[in-house]
Coordinates of C-alpha atoms in Angstrom, one line a residue:
M30 CA 0.1 -0.1 0.0
K31 CA 1.3 3.4 -1.0
I32 CA 0.8 5.9 1.9
L33 CA 1.6 9.6 1.9
I34 CA 1.8 11.1 5.6
A35 CA 1.8 14.9 6.1
D36 CA 2.7 16.3 9.5
D37 CA 4.9 19.3 10.6
H38 CA 5.8 17.6 13.7
D39 CA 9.1 15.8 12.6
M40 CA 9.2 13.3 15.2
L41 CA 5.6 12.2 14.8
R42 CA 5.9 11.8 11.3
D43 CA 8.9 10.1 11.2
I44 CA 7.7 7.8 13.9
L45 CA 4.7 7.0 11.9
V46 CA 6.5 6.3 8.9
Q47 CA 8.9 4.0 10.5
F48 CA 6.1 2.1 12.1
L49 CA 4.3 1.6 9.0
E50 CA 7.4 0.4 7.2
N51 CA 8.3 -2.0 10.0
E52 CA 4.8 -3.5 9.8
G53 CA 5.5 -4.5 6.1
G54 CA 3.5 -4.2 3.0
F55 CA 3.6 -0.3 3.0
Q56 CA 5.3 2.2 0.8
T57 CA 5.4 5.5 2.6
V58 CA 6.3 9.0 1.8
G59 CA 6.6 11.8 4.5
V60 CA 6.3 15.5 4.1
R61 CA 6.1 18.3 6.6
T62 CA 3.5 20.8 5.2
F63 CA 0.4 21.0 3.2
D64 CA 2.1 22.7 0.3
E65 CA 4.5 19.7 0.0
A66 CA 1.9 17.3 0.2
A67 CA -0.2 19.1 -2.5
V68 CA 2.8 18.9 -4.9
R69 CA 3.3 15.1 -4.4
I70 CA -0.5 14.5 -4.7
K71 CA -0.5 16.2 -8.0
A72 CA 2.8 14.9 -9.3
D73 CA 2.8 11.2 -8.0
D74 CA 0.8 8.2 -9.0
P75 CA -2.3 7.9 -6.8
Y76 CA -1.9 7.0 -3.2
D77 CA -3.9 4.5 -1.5
L78 CA -4.2 6.8 1.4
I79 CA -3.3 10.4 2.2
L80 CA -3.1 11.1 6.0
L81 CA -3.0 14.9 6.7
D82 CA -2.6 16.4 10.2
Y83 CA -5.4 18.9 11.0
N84 CA -3.1 21.5 12.6
M85 CA 0.1 21.5 10.2
H86 CA 1.5 24.4 8.5
G87 CA -0.8 25.6 5.5
M88 CA -3.5 23.1 6.4
N89 CA -6.0 25.6 7.2
G90 CA -8.2 22.7 8.7
L91 CA -11.1 21.4 6.8
D92 CA -10.2 23.7 3.7
G93 CA -7.0 21.8 3.3
L94 CA -8.7 18.5 3.5
K95 CA -11.2 19.7 0.7
A96 CA -8.4 20.8 -1.4
A97 CA -6.7 17.6 -1.2
I98 CA -9.6 15.7 -2.0
A99 CA -10.2 17.9 -5.2
F100 CA -6.5 17.5 -6.4
G101 CA -7.3 14.4 -8.4
E102 CA -9.3 11.3 -8.6
G103 CA -7.8 8.2 -7.2
H104 CA -6.6 9.7 -3.8
R105 CA -8.2 8.8 -0.8
V106 CA -7.6 11.6 2.1
A107 CA -7.9 11.1 5.8
L108 CA -7.4 13.3 8.7
M109 CA -5.6 12.8 11.8
S110 CA -5.1 14.9 14.9
G111 CA -4.4 14.8 18.5
E112 CA -6.7 17.5 19.6
A113 CA -9.6 17.9 17.2
N114 CA -13.1 17.2 18.5
K115 CA -16.0 15.0 17.6
Q116 CA -17.7 17.8 15.4
I117 CA -14.5 18.4 13.4
A118 CA -14.3 14.5 12.7
E119 CA -17.9 14.6 11.7
D120 CA -17.3 17.6 9.3
A121 CA -14.2 15.8 7.9
L122 CA -16.2 12.6 7.1
E123 CA -19.1 14.6 5.5
A124 CA -16.6 16.6 3.2
G125 CA -15.5 13.5 2.0
A126 CA -12.5 12.1 4.1
A127 CA -11.6 8.6 3.8
G128 CA -11.6 8.8 7.8
F129 CA -10.5 10.4 11.0
I130 CA -7.7 9.1 13.0
P131 CA -6.9 10.2 16.8
K132 CA -3.2 10.3 17.4
S133 CA -4.0 8.3 20.6
L134 CA -5.2 5.4 18.6
P135 CA -3.4 2.2 19.9
A136 CA -0.8 0.9 17.5
K137 CA -2.6 -2.2 16.2
S138 CA -5.8 -0.2 15.6
L139 CA -3.9 2.3 13.6
I140 CA -2.6 -0.2 11.2
N141 CA -6.1 -1.8 10.8
A142 CA -7.6 1.6 10.2
I143 CA -5.2 2.6 7.5
K144 CA -5.4 -0.8 5.8
F145 CA -9.3 -0.4 6.0
M146 CA -9.4 3.2 4.6
A147 CA -6.9 2.3 1.9
M148 CA -9.3 -0.6 0.7
G149 CA -12.0 2.0 0.2
E150 CA -13.9 2.3 3.3
Q151 CA -14.7 5.0 5.7
Y152 CA -13.3 4.9 9.2
A153 CA -13.6 6.7 12.6
P154 CA -13.1 5.2 16.1
I155 CA -16.5 4.2 17.5
D156 CA -15.6 5.4 21.0
F157 CA -14.4 8.6 19.8
M158 CA -17.4 9.4 17.7
T159 CA -19.9 8.4 20.5
A160 CA -18.3 10.3 23.3
I161 CA -20.7 12.3 25.4
K162 CA -18.1 14.6 27.1
E163 CA -15.8 16.5 24.6
T164 CA -12.7 18.3 25.8
L165 CA -11.8 21.7 24.0
H166 CA -8.4 21.9 25.3
N167 CA -5.8 19.1 26.2
P168 CA -6.3 18.0 29.9
L169 CA -3.0 16.5 30.3
V170 CA -1.5 19.4 32.4
D171 CA -4.5 19.1 34.9
K172 CA -4.5 15.1 34.9
L173 CA -0.7 14.7 35.4
T174 CA 1.7 15.3 38.5
E175 CA 4.7 17.5 38.1
R176 CA 7.0 14.3 38.2
E177 CA 4.8 12.7 35.4
L178 CA 5.1 15.8 33.4
Q179 CA 8.8 15.6 33.7
M180 CA 8.7 12.1 32.4
L181 CA 6.6 12.8 29.6
K182 CA 8.8 15.7 28.7
G183 CA 11.8 13.5 28.9
L184 CA 9.8 10.9 26.2
T185 CA 9.3 13.9 23.8
E186 CA 12.9 14.6 23.9
G187 CA 13.6 11.0 22.9
K188 CA 15.4 10.0 26.3
S189 CA 15.5 6.4 27.6
N190 CA 14.3 5.5 31.2
K191 CA 17.9 5.5 32.1
Q192 CA 18.5 9.0 30.8
I193 CA 15.4 10.4 32.4
A194 CA 16.4 8.8 35.8
R195 CA 19.8 10.4 35.7
D196 CA 18.2 13.7 34.8
L197 CA 16.0 13.6 37.7
E198 CA 18.4 12.0 39.9
I199 CA 16.0 9.0 40.7
R200 CA 16.3 5.2 40.2
E201 CA 15.5 3.5 37.0
P202 CA 12.9 1.3 38.5
T203 CA 11.1 4.3 40.0
V204 CA 10.9 6.0 36.2
K205 CA 9.4 2.7 35.1
L206 CA 6.7 3.0 37.7
H207 CA 5.9 6.5 37.1
M208 CA 5.7 5.6 33.2
K209 CA 3.1 3.0 34.0
T210 CA 1.1 5.5 35.7
L211 CA 1.4 7.9 33.0
Y212 CA 0.2 5.4 30.2
R213 CA -2.9 4.7 32.2
K214 CA -3.7 8.2 32.6
M215 CA -3.0 9.2 29.1
G216 CA -5.0 6.2 27.7
V217 CA -2.0 4.8 25.6
E218 CA 0.0 1.6 25.3
N219 CA 3.6 2.9 25.0
R220 CA 6.1 5.8 25.2
T221 CA 5.8 6.4 21.5
Q222 CA 2.1 7.2 21.8
A223 CA 2.7 9.4 24.7
A224 CA 5.4 11.3 23.0
M225 CA 3.2 11.7 20.0
I226 CA 0.1 13.3 21.9
A227 CA 2.3 15.4 24.1
S228 CA 4.2 17.0 21.1
E229 CA 0.8 17.4 19.1
A230 CA -0.5 19.4 22.1
G231 CA 2.5 21.5 22.1
L232 CA 3.2 20.9 25.8
F233 CA 6.8 21.2 25.6

C-alpha cells in the first residue's frame, strides 16, 4: 500500500513512517507541510491513502482537506489529529474524508484503520465518535503530576528511562513505575504514543 503522511511535527511523522514500514506491506512518503503534500499528490501516481495532520502548517483545517480531495481522482484522504473534537471529525467525514484518526489510537488499531481506509472504506473510532463529553483543550496538564510531566517531557525528547532517571536524580525502577501510571492516565500503550500526543498538544 502506498501511503503519504503529511505532518509538521518531525518526530511524529518519522515515527509513523517507520512504524508502517516495520509493519511491512507499506510504501510510505513523509512531508512536513500542506504545500509539500499538494505537490506530491498532483505529481505522483495515486496513493492508496493520504494522511493529513489537521493542525500542520498551511493546512487551514477542513479547507486543506477539501482541497486535497479535489486535487485529483484516485486519492483517498484522511484526517489525523491529537486535539480535534468530535464535530471536526464529523465535518471531515461529511466533506468526503476517508476517515478520521486520533493520534492516541493504539498501534494495532492504527494499522487496521489505515488498511481499512486504503481499501475504500470510511473509518472513525466508535468510542471517539460516540463520546458524550468533549474536551476543548488538552487536559494533560491537569491530569498529570509534576513528576509525570517531567517524565513526559523526557519522552518527547527521545530519552530512555535510564537518561530520564539520571536527569531527575532518581532510580530507573522508579521511572518505570511513573511511566506505567503516565500511560494509564493518558490512555496509551507505549512511550511512542505518549510522546506523539504531548508533541501534538504543544506541551513542551
